Amino acid sequence: MTKDRPVILVTNDDGVQAKGINELIGCLRDLGDVVVFAPDGPRSGMSAAITSTQPLRYRLVKEESGLTIYSCTGTPVDCVKLAVNEVLGRLPDLLVSGINHGGNMAIAVNYSGTMGAAMEGCVFDIPSLGVSLLNHTADADFSEACRLGRMVARRILKEGLPRGTYLNLNVPDIPQVKGLKVCRQAEGRWEREFMRTASPGGEPAFWLTGDFVNRIPTHPDNDTLALDSGYASLVPCKIDVTDYAYLNTLKENYELKITN
């Protein structure tokens, strides 16, 4: 790392060898010194999981001018914690998590290891961004996700983000998006979430699957609708999950009145 260039911490939940993170590295290198600290294998669906019952380990994978790559035995959040606390020696100027193989829109933001890492960066007051492409295949075309991810990353380096806010960028799997829309997170849930099969011994076994269904009424500016229309979606997220609209009502109904 050099003193006159921003430090960009890069991680993911698909593993350090995934195409998505390596495409991301390539498109961010001209913006600063890139330090990659990513899991040694797939960790999808880890959300904000941390490792607390066994030690973590990491190893240096590659080091050259402007780029250092580490592989870690932990979760995406473990990677951020270990990089910030033990490896970097300073807070990075930006954290980018991704590019995820598969979308992280709507309720998926709560399950995603990609977004868990972005949230953890935000906990450390690092301007943080998660980037996802709506394609699960190993050899997907990340061109548009790289272009848009770099554009947003460059803007964050210049302007920063509000404290406690991180960004969730999703890109549809098309050759060229119609544009970028700033959206709200869609309300809804997954239905028919499991496909029932059987183990070799005949015991029931279940594969996670399902269909996302928007809650009615559907807000016209939600992220799923933007993506379905050929736009990339950018959603500002908060680490503070307090429901301030309900806070005072809850106080009135639940707080004990202490009287003399």
mmCIF file with all atom_site columns, N, CA, C and O in Angstrom, residues 29-71:
data_model
loop_
_atom_site.group_PDB
_atom_site.id
_atom_site.type_symbol
_atom_site.label_atom_id
_atom_site.label_alt_id
_atom_site.label_comp_id
_atom_site.label_asym_id
_atom_site.label_entity_id
_atom_site.label_seq_id
_atom_site.pdbx_PDB_ins_code
_atom_site.Cartn_x
_atom_site.Cartn_y
_atom_site.Cartn_z
_atom_site.occupancy
_atom_site.B_iso_or_equiv
_atom_site.pdbx_formal_charge
_atom_site.auth_seq_id
_atom_site.auth_comp_id
_atom_site.auth_asym_id
_atom_site.auth_atom_id
_atom_site.pdbx_PDB_model_num
ATOM 1   N N  . ARG A 1 29 ? -8.671  -1.641  -9.760  1.00 0.00 ? 29 ARG A N  1
ATOM 2   C CA . ARG A 1 29 ? -7.247  -1.432  -9.487  1.00 0.00 ? 29 ARG A CA 1
ATOM 3   C C  . ARG A 1 29 ? -6.765  -0.025  -9.792  1.00 0.00 ? 29 ARG A C  1
ATOM 4   O O  . ARG A 1 29 ? -5.845  0.474   -9.130  1.00 0.00 ? 29 ARG A O  1
ATOM 5   N N  . ASP A 1 30 ? -7.374  0.629   -10.774 1.00 0.00 ? 30 ASP A N  1
ATOM 6   C CA . ASP A 1 30 ? -6.917  1.977   -11.091 1.00 0.00 ? 30 ASP A CA 1
ATOM 7   C C  . ASP A 1 30 ? -7.448  3.014   -10.104 1.00 0.00 ? 30 ASP A C  1
ATOM 8   O O  . ASP A 1 30 ? -7.038  4.178   -10.143 1.00 0.00 ? 30 ASP A O  1
ATOM 9   N N  . LEU A 1 31 ? -8.355  2.606   -9.214  1.00 0.00 ? 31 LEU A N  1
ATOM 10  C CA . LEU A 1 31 ? -8.922  3.546   -8.239  1.00 0.00 ? 31 LEU A CA 1
ATOM 11  C C  . LEU A 1 31 ? -8.130  3.598   -6.944  1.00 0.00 ? 31 LEU A C  1
ATOM 12  O O  . LEU A 1 31 ? -8.309  4.520   -6.140  1.00 0.00 ? 31 LEU A O  1
ATOM 13  N N  . GLY A 1 32 ? -7.270  2.622   -6.710  1.00 0.00 ? 32 GLY A N  1
ATOM 14  C CA . GLY A 1 32 ? -6.506  2.608   -5.468  1.00 0.00 ? 32 GLY A CA 1
ATOM 15  C C  . GLY A 1 32 ? -5.745  1.314   -5.311  1.00 0.00 ? 32 GLY A C  1
ATOM 16  O O  . GLY A 1 32 ? -5.704  0.467   -6.214  1.00 0.00 ? 32 GLY A O  1
ATOM 17  N N  . ASP A 1 33 ? -5.113  1.144   -4.147  1.00 0.00 ? 33 ASP A N  1
ATOM 18  C CA . ASP A 1 33 ? -4.431  -0.101  -3.823  1.00 0.00 ? 33 ASP A CA 1
ATOM 19  C C  . ASP A 1 33 ? -5.471  -1.091  -3.313  1.00 0.00 ? 33 ASP A C  1
ATOM 20  O O  . ASP A 1 33 ? -6.185  -0.821  -2.332  1.00 0.00 ? 33 ASP A O  1
ATOM 21  N N  . VAL A 1 34 ? -5.578  -2.226  -3.963  1.00 0.00 ? 34 VAL A N  1
ATOM 22  C CA . VAL A 1 34 ? -6.607  -3.214  -3.647  1.00 0.00 ? 34 VAL A CA 1
ATOM 23  C C  . VAL A 1 34 ? -6.023  -4.299  -2.742  1.00 0.00 ? 34 VAL A C  1
ATOM 24  O O  . VAL A 1 34 ? -4.995  -4.901  -3.060  1.00 0.00 ? 34 VAL A O  1
ATOM 25  N N  . VAL A 1 35 ? -6.705  -4.518  -1.614  1.00 0.00 ? 35 VAL A N  1
ATOM 26  C CA . VAL A 1 35 ? -6.373  -5.622  -0.721  1.00 0.00 ? 35 VAL A CA 1
ATOM 27  C C  . VAL A 1 35 ? -7.579  -6.552  -0.690  1.00 0.00 ? 35 VAL A C  1
ATOM 28  O O  . VAL A 1 35 ? -8.670  -6.162  -0.273  1.00 0.00 ? 35 VAL A O  1
ATOM 29  N N  . VAL A 1 36 ? -7.385  -7.771  -1.157  1.00 0.00 ? 36 VAL A N  1
ATOM 30  C CA . VAL A 1 36 ? -8.444  -8.771  -1.173  1.00 0.00 ? 36 VAL A CA 1
ATOM 31  C C  . VAL A 1 36 ? -8.296  -9.661  0.054   1.00 0.00 ? 36 VAL A C  1
ATOM 32  O O  . VAL A 1 36 ? -7.214  -10.189 0.314   1.00 0.00 ? 36 VAL A O  1
ATOM 33  N N  . PHE A 1 37 ? -9.378  -9.800  0.795   1.00 0.00 ? 37 PHE A N  1
ATOM 34  C CA . PHE A 1 37 ? -9.388  -10.694 1.951   1.00 0.00 ? 37 PHE A CA 1
ATOM 35  C C  . PHE A 1 37 ? -10.706 -11.447 1.878   1.00 0.00 ? 37 PHE A C  1
ATOM 36  O O  . PHE A 1 37 ? -11.754 -10.947 2.278   1.00 0.00 ? 37 PHE A O  1
ATOM 37  N N  . ALA A 1 38 ? -10.676 -12.653 1.331   1.00 0.00 ? 38 ALA A N  1
ATOM 38  C CA . ALA A 1 38 ? -11.905 -13.358 0.976   1.00 0.00 ? 38 ALA A CA 1
ATOM 39  C C  . ALA A 1 38 ? -11.868 -14.801 1.471   1.00 0.00 ? 38 ALA A C  1
ATOM 40  O O  . ALA A 1 38 ? -10.795 -15.355 1.721   1.00 0.00 ? 38 ALA A O  1
ATOM 41  N N  . PRO A 1 39 ? -13.035 -15.432 1.605   1.00 0.00 ? 39 PRO A N  1
ATOM 42  C CA . PRO A 1 39 ? -13.076 -16.824 2.060   1.00 0.00 ? 39 PRO A CA 1
ATOM 43  C C  . PRO A 1 39 ? -12.347 -17.768 1.107   1.00 0.00 ? 39 PRO A C  1
ATOM 44  O O  . PRO A 1 39 ? -12.254 -17.515 -0.094  1.00 0.00 ? 39 PRO A O  1
ATOM 45  N N  . ASP A 1 40 ? -11.867 -18.881 1.663   1.00 0.00 ? 40 ASP A N  1
ATOM 46  C CA . ASP A 1 40 ? -11.140 -19.852 0.843   1.00 0.00 ? 40 ASP A CA 1
ATOM 47  C C  . ASP A 1 40 ? -12.059 -20.763 0.039   1.00 0.00 ? 40 ASP A C  1
ATOM 48  O O  . ASP A 1 40 ? -11.597 -21.624 -0.713  1.00 0.00 ? 40 ASP A O  1
ATOM 49  N N  . GLY A 1 41 ? -13.365 -20.564 0.171   1.00 0.00 ? 41 GLY A N  1
ATOM 50  C CA . GLY A 1 41 ? -14.346 -21.326 -0.588  1.00 0.00 ? 41 GLY A CA 1
ATOM 51  C C  . GLY A 1 41 ? -15.706 -20.675 -0.458  1.00 0.00 ? 41 GLY A C  1
ATOM 52  O O  . GLY A 1 41 ? -15.853 -19.642 0.200   1.00 0.00 ? 41 GLY A O  1
ATOM 53  N N  . PRO A 1 42 ? -16.744 -21.236 -1.083  1.00 0.00 ? 42 PRO A N  1
ATOM 54  C CA . PRO A 1 42 ? -18.075 -20.623 -1.054  1.00 0.00 ? 42 PRO A CA 1
ATOM 55  C C  . PRO A 1 42 ? -18.632 -20.494 0.359   1.00 0.00 ? 42 PRO A C  1
ATOM 56  O O  . PRO A 1 42 ? -18.528 -21.425 1.163   1.00 0.00 ? 42 PRO A O  1
ATOM 57  N N  . ARG A 1 43 ? -19.217 -19.326 0.643   1.00 0.00 ? 43 ARG A N  1
ATOM 58  C CA . ARG A 1 43 ? -19.863 -19.074 1.933   1.00 0.00 ? 43 ARG A CA 1
ATOM 59  C C  . ARG A 1 43 ? -21.210 -18.380 1.714   1.00 0.00 ? 43 ARG A C  1
ATOM 60  O O  . ARG A 1 43 ? -21.620 -17.525 2.505   1.00 0.00 ? 43 ARG A O  1
ATOM 61  N N  . SER A 1 44 ? -21.917 -18.739 0.662   1.00 0.00 ? 44 SER A N  1
ATOM 62  C CA . SER A 1 44 ? -23.180 -18.082 0.350   1.00 0.00 ? 44 SER A CA 1
ATOM 63  C C  . SER A 1 44 ? -24.199 -18.306 1.465   1.00 0.00 ? 44 SER A C  1
ATOM 64  O O  . SER A 1 44 ? -24.215 -19.357 2.109   1.00 0.00 ? 44 SER A O  1
ATOM 65  N N  . GLY A 1 45 ? -25.061 -17.310 1.672   1.00 0.00 ? 45 GLY A N  1
ATOM 66  C CA . GLY A 1 45 ? -26.121 -17.416 2.664   1.00 0.00 ? 45 GLY A CA 1
ATOM 67  C C  . GLY A 1 45 ? -25.643 -17.272 4.092   1.00 0.00 ? 45 GLY A C  1
ATOM 68  O O  . GLY A 1 45 ? -26.382 -17.559 5.032   1.00 0.00 ? 45 GLY A O  1
ATOM 69  N N  . MET A 1 46 ? -24.428 -16.784 4.303   1.00 0.00 ? 46 MET A N  1
ATOM 70  C CA . MET A 1 46 ? -23.870 -16.673 5.644   1.00 0.00 ? 46 MET A CA 1
ATOM 71  C C  . MET A 1 46 ? -24.352 -15.428 6.390   1.00 0.00 ? 46 MET A C  1
ATOM 72  O O  . MET A 1 46 ? -24.131 -15.310 7.596   1.00 0.00 ? 46 MET A O  1
ATOM 73  N N  . SER A 1 47 ? -24.950 -14.485 5.663   1.00 0.00 ? 47 SER A N  1
ATOM 74  C CA . SER A 1 47 ? -25.422 -13.246 6.281   1.00 0.00 ? 47 SER A CA 1
ATOM 75  C C  . SER A 1 47 ? -24.292 -12.629 7.112   1.00 0.00 ? 47 SER A C  1
ATOM 76  O O  . SER A 1 47 ? -23.197 -12.436 6.610   1.00 0.00 ? 47 SER A O  1
ATOM 77  N N  . ALA A 1 48 ? -24.546 -12.344 8.400   1.00 0.00 ? 48 ALA A N  1
ATOM 78  C CA . ALA A 1 48 ? -23.530 -11.728 9.255   1.00 0.00 ? 48 ALA A CA 1
ATOM 79  C C  . ALA A 1 48 ? -22.881 -12.748 10.177  1.00 0.00 ? 48 ALA A C  1
ATOM 80  O O  . ALA A 1 48 ? -22.388 -12.401 11.255  1.00 0.00 ? 48 ALA A O  1
ATOM 81  N N  . ALA A 1 49 ? -22.849 -14.018 9.770   1.00 0.00 ? 49 ALA A N  1
ATOM 82  C CA . ALA A 1 49 ? -22.285 -15.071 10.613  1.00 0.00 ? 49 ALA A CA 1
ATOM 83  C C  . ALA A 1 49 ? -20.817 -14.818 10.924  1.00 0.00 ? 49 ALA A C  1
ATOM 84  O O  . ALA A 1 49 ? -20.057 -14.345 10.081  1.00 0.00 ? 49 ALA A O  1
ATOM 85  N N  . ILE A 1 50 ? -20.428 -15.148 12.163  1.00 0.00 ? 50 ILE A N  1
ATOM 86  C CA . ILE A 1 50 ? -19.038 -15.043 12.589  1.00 0.00 ? 50 ILE A CA 1
ATOM 87  C C  . ILE A 1 50 ? -18.599 -16.384 13.178  1.00 0.00 ? 50 ILE A C  1
ATOM 88  O O  . ILE A 1 50 ? -19.423 -17.192 13.603  1.00 0.00 ? 50 ILE A O  1
ATOM 89  N N  . THR A 1 51 ? -17.297 -16.603 13.203  1.00 0.00 ? 51 THR A N  1
ATOM 90  C CA . THR A 1 51 ? -16.733 -17.833 13.744  1.00 0.00 ? 51 THR A CA 1
ATOM 91  C C  . THR A 1 51 ? -16.263 -17.568 15.167  1.00 0.00 ? 51 THR A C  1
ATOM 92  O O  . THR A 1 51 ? -15.397 -16.714 15.384  1.00 0.00 ? 51 THR A O  1
ATOM 93  N N  . SER A 1 52 ? -16.834 -18.288 16.124  1.00 0.00 ? 52 SER A N  1
ATOM 94  C CA . SER A 1 52 ? -16.491 -18.032 17.531  1.00 0.00 ? 52 SER A CA 1
ATOM 95  C C  . SER A 1 52 ? -16.037 -19.282 18.280  1.00 0.00 ? 52 SER A C  1
ATOM 96  O O  . SER A 1 52 ? -15.601 -19.178 19.427  1.00 0.00 ? 52 SER A O  1
ATOM 97  N N  . THR A 1 53 ? -16.135 -20.465 17.665  1.00 0.00 ? 53 THR A N  1
ATOM 98  C CA . THR A 1 53 ? -15.808 -21.697 18.379  1.00 0.00 ? 53 THR A CA 1
ATOM 99  C C  . THR A 1 53 ? -14.524 -22.356 17.889  1.00 0.00 ? 53 THR A C  1
ATOM 100 O O  . THR A 1 53 ? -14.142 -23.413 18.389  1.00 0.00 ? 53 THR A O  1
ATOM 101 N N  . GLN A 1 54 ? -13.878 -21.737 16.900  1.00 0.00 ? 54 GLN A N  1
ATOM 102 C CA . GLN A 1 54 ? -12.609 -22.272 16.420  1.00 0.00 ? 54 GLN A CA 1
ATOM 103 C C  . GLN A 1 54 ? -11.764 -21.127 15.874  1.00 0.00 ? 54 GLN A C  1
ATOM 104 O O  . GLN A 1 54 ? -12.299 -20.077 15.490  1.00 0.00 ? 54 GLN A O  1
ATOM 105 N N  . PRO A 1 55 ? -10.444 -21.292 15.835  1.00 0.00 ? 55 PRO A N  1
ATOM 106 C CA . PRO A 1 55 ? -9.584  -20.196 15.370  1.00 0.00 ? 55 PRO A CA 1
ATOM 107 C C  . PRO A 1 55 ? -9.681  -19.995 13.867  1.00 0.00 ? 55 PRO A C  1
ATOM 108 O O  . PRO A 1 55 ? -9.991  -20.923 13.110  1.00 0.00 ? 55 PRO A O  1
ATOM 109 N N  . LEU A 1 56 ? -9.421  -18.768 13.447  1.00 0.00 ? 56 LEU A N  1
ATOM 110 C CA . LEU A 1 56 ? -9.378  -18.430 12.031  1.00 0.00 ? 56 LEU A CA 1
ATOM 111 C C  . LEU A 1 56 ? -7.932  -18.445 11.537  1.00 0.00 ? 56 LEU A C  1
ATOM 112 O O  . LEU A 1 56 ? -7.003  -18.158 12.293  1.00 0.00 ? 56 LEU A O  1
ATOM 113 N N  . ARG A 1 57 ? -7.766  -18.742 10.267  1.00 0.00 ? 57 ARG A N  1
ATOM 114 C CA . ARG A 1 57 ? -6.442  -18.715 9.653   1.00 0.00 ? 57 ARG A CA 1
ATOM 115 C C  . ARG A 1 57 ? -6.541  -18.008 8.302   1.00 0.00 ? 57 ARG A C  1
ATOM 116 O O  . ARG A 1 57 ? -7.602  -18.030 7.669   1.00 0.00 ? 57 ARG A O  1
ATOM 117 N N  . TYR A 1 58 ? -5.454  -17.410 7.879   1.00 0.00 ? 58 TYR A N  1
ATOM 118 C CA . TYR A 1 58 ? -5.405  -16.821 6.545   1.00 0.00 ? 58 TYR A CA 1
ATOM 119 C C  . TYR A 1 58 ? -4.026  -17.035 5.950   1.00 0.00 ? 58 TYR A C  1
ATOM 120 O O  . TYR A 1 58 ? -3.064  -17.321 6.663   1.00 0.00 ? 58 TYR A O  1
ATOM 121 N N  . ARG A 1 59 ? -3.963  -16.939 4.621   1.00 0.00 ? 59 ARG A N  1
ATOM 122 C CA . ARG A 1 59 ? -2.676  -17.099 3.950   1.00 0.00 ? 59 ARG A CA 1
ATOM 123 C C  . ARG A 1 59 ? -2.590  -16.105 2.803   1.00 0.00 ? 59 ARG A C  1
ATOM 124 O O  . ARG A 1 59 ? -3.603  -15.716 2.216   1.00 0.00 ? 59 ARG A O  1
ATOM 125 N N  . LEU A 1 60 ? -1.368  -15.717 2.494   1.00 0.00 ? 60 LEU A N  1
ATOM 126 C CA . LEU A 1 60 ? -1.119  -14.832 1.362   1.00 0.00 ? 60 LEU A CA 1
ATOM 127 C C  . LEU A 1 60 ? -1.184  -15.635 0.072   1.00 0.00 ? 60 LEU A C  1
ATOM 128 O O  . LEU A 1 60 ? -0.504  -16.651 -0.085  1.00 0.00 ? 60 LEU A O  1
ATOM 129 N N  . VAL A 1 61 ? -2.023  -15.188 -0.869  1.00 0.00 ? 61 VAL A N  1
ATOM 130 C CA . VAL A 1 61 ? -2.184  -15.858 -2.150  1.00 0.00 ? 61 VAL A CA 1
ATOM 131 C C  . VAL A 1 61 ? -1.337  -15.191 -3.226  1.00 0.00 ? 61 VAL A C  1
ATOM 132 O O  . VAL A 1 61 ? -0.709  -15.862 -4.055  1.00 0.00 ? 61 VAL A O  1
ATOM 133 N N  . LYS A 1 62 ? -1.302  -13.852 -3.196  1.00 0.00 ? 62 LYS A N  1
ATOM 134 C CA . LYS A 1 62 ? -0.609  -13.128 -4.262  1.00 0.00 ? 62 LYS A CA 1
ATOM 135 C C  . LYS A 1 62 ? -0.247  -11.737 -3.759  1.00 0.00 ? 62 LYS A C  1
ATOM 136 O O  . LYS A 1 62 ? -1.004  -11.128 -2.996  1.00 0.00 ? 62 LYS A O  1
ATOM 137 N N  . GLU A 1 63 ? 0.894   -11.241 -4.185  1.00 0.00 ? 63 GLU A N  1
ATOM 138 C CA . GLU A 1 63 ? 1.301   -9.880  -3.829  1.00 0.00 ? 63 GLU A CA 1
ATOM 139 C C  . GLU A 1 63 ? 2.077   -9.271  -4.976  1.00 0.00 ? 63 GLU A C  1
ATOM 140 O O  . GLU A 1 63 ? 3.049   -9.849  -5.472  1.00 0.00 ? 63 GLU A O  1
ATOM 141 N N  . GLU A 1 64 ? 1.601   -8.117  -5.419  1.00 0.00 ? 64 GLU A N  1
ATOM 142 C CA . GLU A 1 64 ? 2.298   -7.360  -6.460  1.00 0.00 ? 64 GLU A CA 1
ATOM 143 C C  . GLU A 1 64 ? 1.974   -5.893  -6.244  1.00 0.00 ? 64 GLU A C  1
ATOM 144 O O  . GLU A 1 64 ? 1.204   -5.538  -5.341  1.00 0.00 ? 64 GLU A O  1
ATOM 145 N N  . SER A 1 65 ? 2.547   -5.033  -7.048  1.00 0.00 ? 65 SER A N  1
ATOM 146 C CA . SER A 1 65 ? 2.329   -3.601  -6.875  1.00 0.00 ? 65 SER A CA 1
ATOM 147 C C  . SER A 1 65 ? 0.841   -3.257  -6.983  1.00 0.00 ? 65 SER A C  1
ATOM 148 O O  . SER A 1 65 ? 0.197   -3.531  -7.996  1.00 0.00 ? 65 SER A O  1
ATOM 149 N N  . GLY A 1 66 ? 0.287   -2.683  -5.926  1.00 0.00 ? 66 GLY A N  1
ATOM 150 C CA . GLY A 1 66 ? -1.096  -2.234  -5.928  1.00 0.00 ? 66 GLY A CA 1
ATOM 151 C C  . GLY A 1 66 ? -2.124  -3.315  -5.668  1.00 0.00 ? 66 GLY A C  1
ATOM 152 O O  . GLY A 1 66 ? -3.329  -3.039  -5.674  1.00 0.00 ? 66 GLY A O  1
ATOM 153 N N  . LEU A 1 67 ? -1.691  -4.567  -5.430  1.00 0.00 ? 67 LEU A N  1
ATOM 154 C CA . LEU A 1 67 ? -2.643  -5.661  -5.223  1.00 0.00 ? 67 LEU A CA 1
ATOM 155 C C  . LEU A 1 67 ? -2.055  -6.698  -4.274  1.00 0.00 ? 67 LEU A C  1
ATOM 156 O O  . LEU A 1 67 ? -0.960  -7.212  -4.488  1.00 0.00 ? 67 LEU A O  1
ATOM 157 N N  . THR A 1 68 ? -2.813  -7.000  -3.223  1.00 0.00 ? 68 THR A N  1
ATOM 158 C CA . THR A 1 68 ? -2.471  -8.067  -2.292  1.00 0.00 ? 68 THR A CA 1
ATOM 159 C C  . THR A 1 68 ? -3.717  -8.918  -2.086  1.00 0.00 ? 68 THR A C  1
ATOM 160 O O  . THR A 1 68 ? -4.804  -8.383  -1.838  1.00 0.00 ? 68 THR A O  1
ATOM 161 N N  . ILE A 1 69 ? -3.566  -10.236 -2.194  1.00 0.00 ? 69 ILE A N  1
ATOM 162 C CA . ILE A 1 69 ? -4.707  -11.148 -2.072  1.00 0.00 ? 69 ILE A CA 1
ATOM 163 C C  . ILE A 1 69 ? -4.450  -12.140 -0.949  1.00 0.00 ? 69 ILE A C  1
ATOM 164 O O  . ILE A 1 69 ? -3.412  -12.814 -0.927  1.00 0.00 ? 69 ILE A O  1
ATOM 165 N N  . TYR A 1 70 ? -5.416  -12.214 -0.016  1.00 0.00 ? 70 TYR A N  1
ATOM 166 C CA . TYR A 1 70 ? -5.378  -13.182 1.073   1.00 0.00 ? 70 TYR A CA 1
ATOM 167 C C  . TYR A 1 70 ? -6.599  -14.096 0.990   1.00 0.00 ? 70 TYR A C  1
ATOM 168 O O  . TYR A 1 70 ? -7.685  -13.688 0.565   1.00 0.00 ? 70 TYR A O  1
ATOM 169 N N  . SER A 1 71 ? -6.412  -15.329 1.438   1.00 0.00 ? 71 SER A N  1
ATOM 170 C CA . SER A 1 71 ? -7.487  -16.306 1.549   1.00 0.00 ? 71 SER A CA 1
ATOM 171 C C  . SER A 1 71 ? -7.688  -16.628 3.019   1.00 0.00 ? 71 SER A C  1
ATOM 172 O O  . SER A 1 71 ? -6.711  -16.819 3.760   1.00 0.00 ? 71 SER A O  1
#
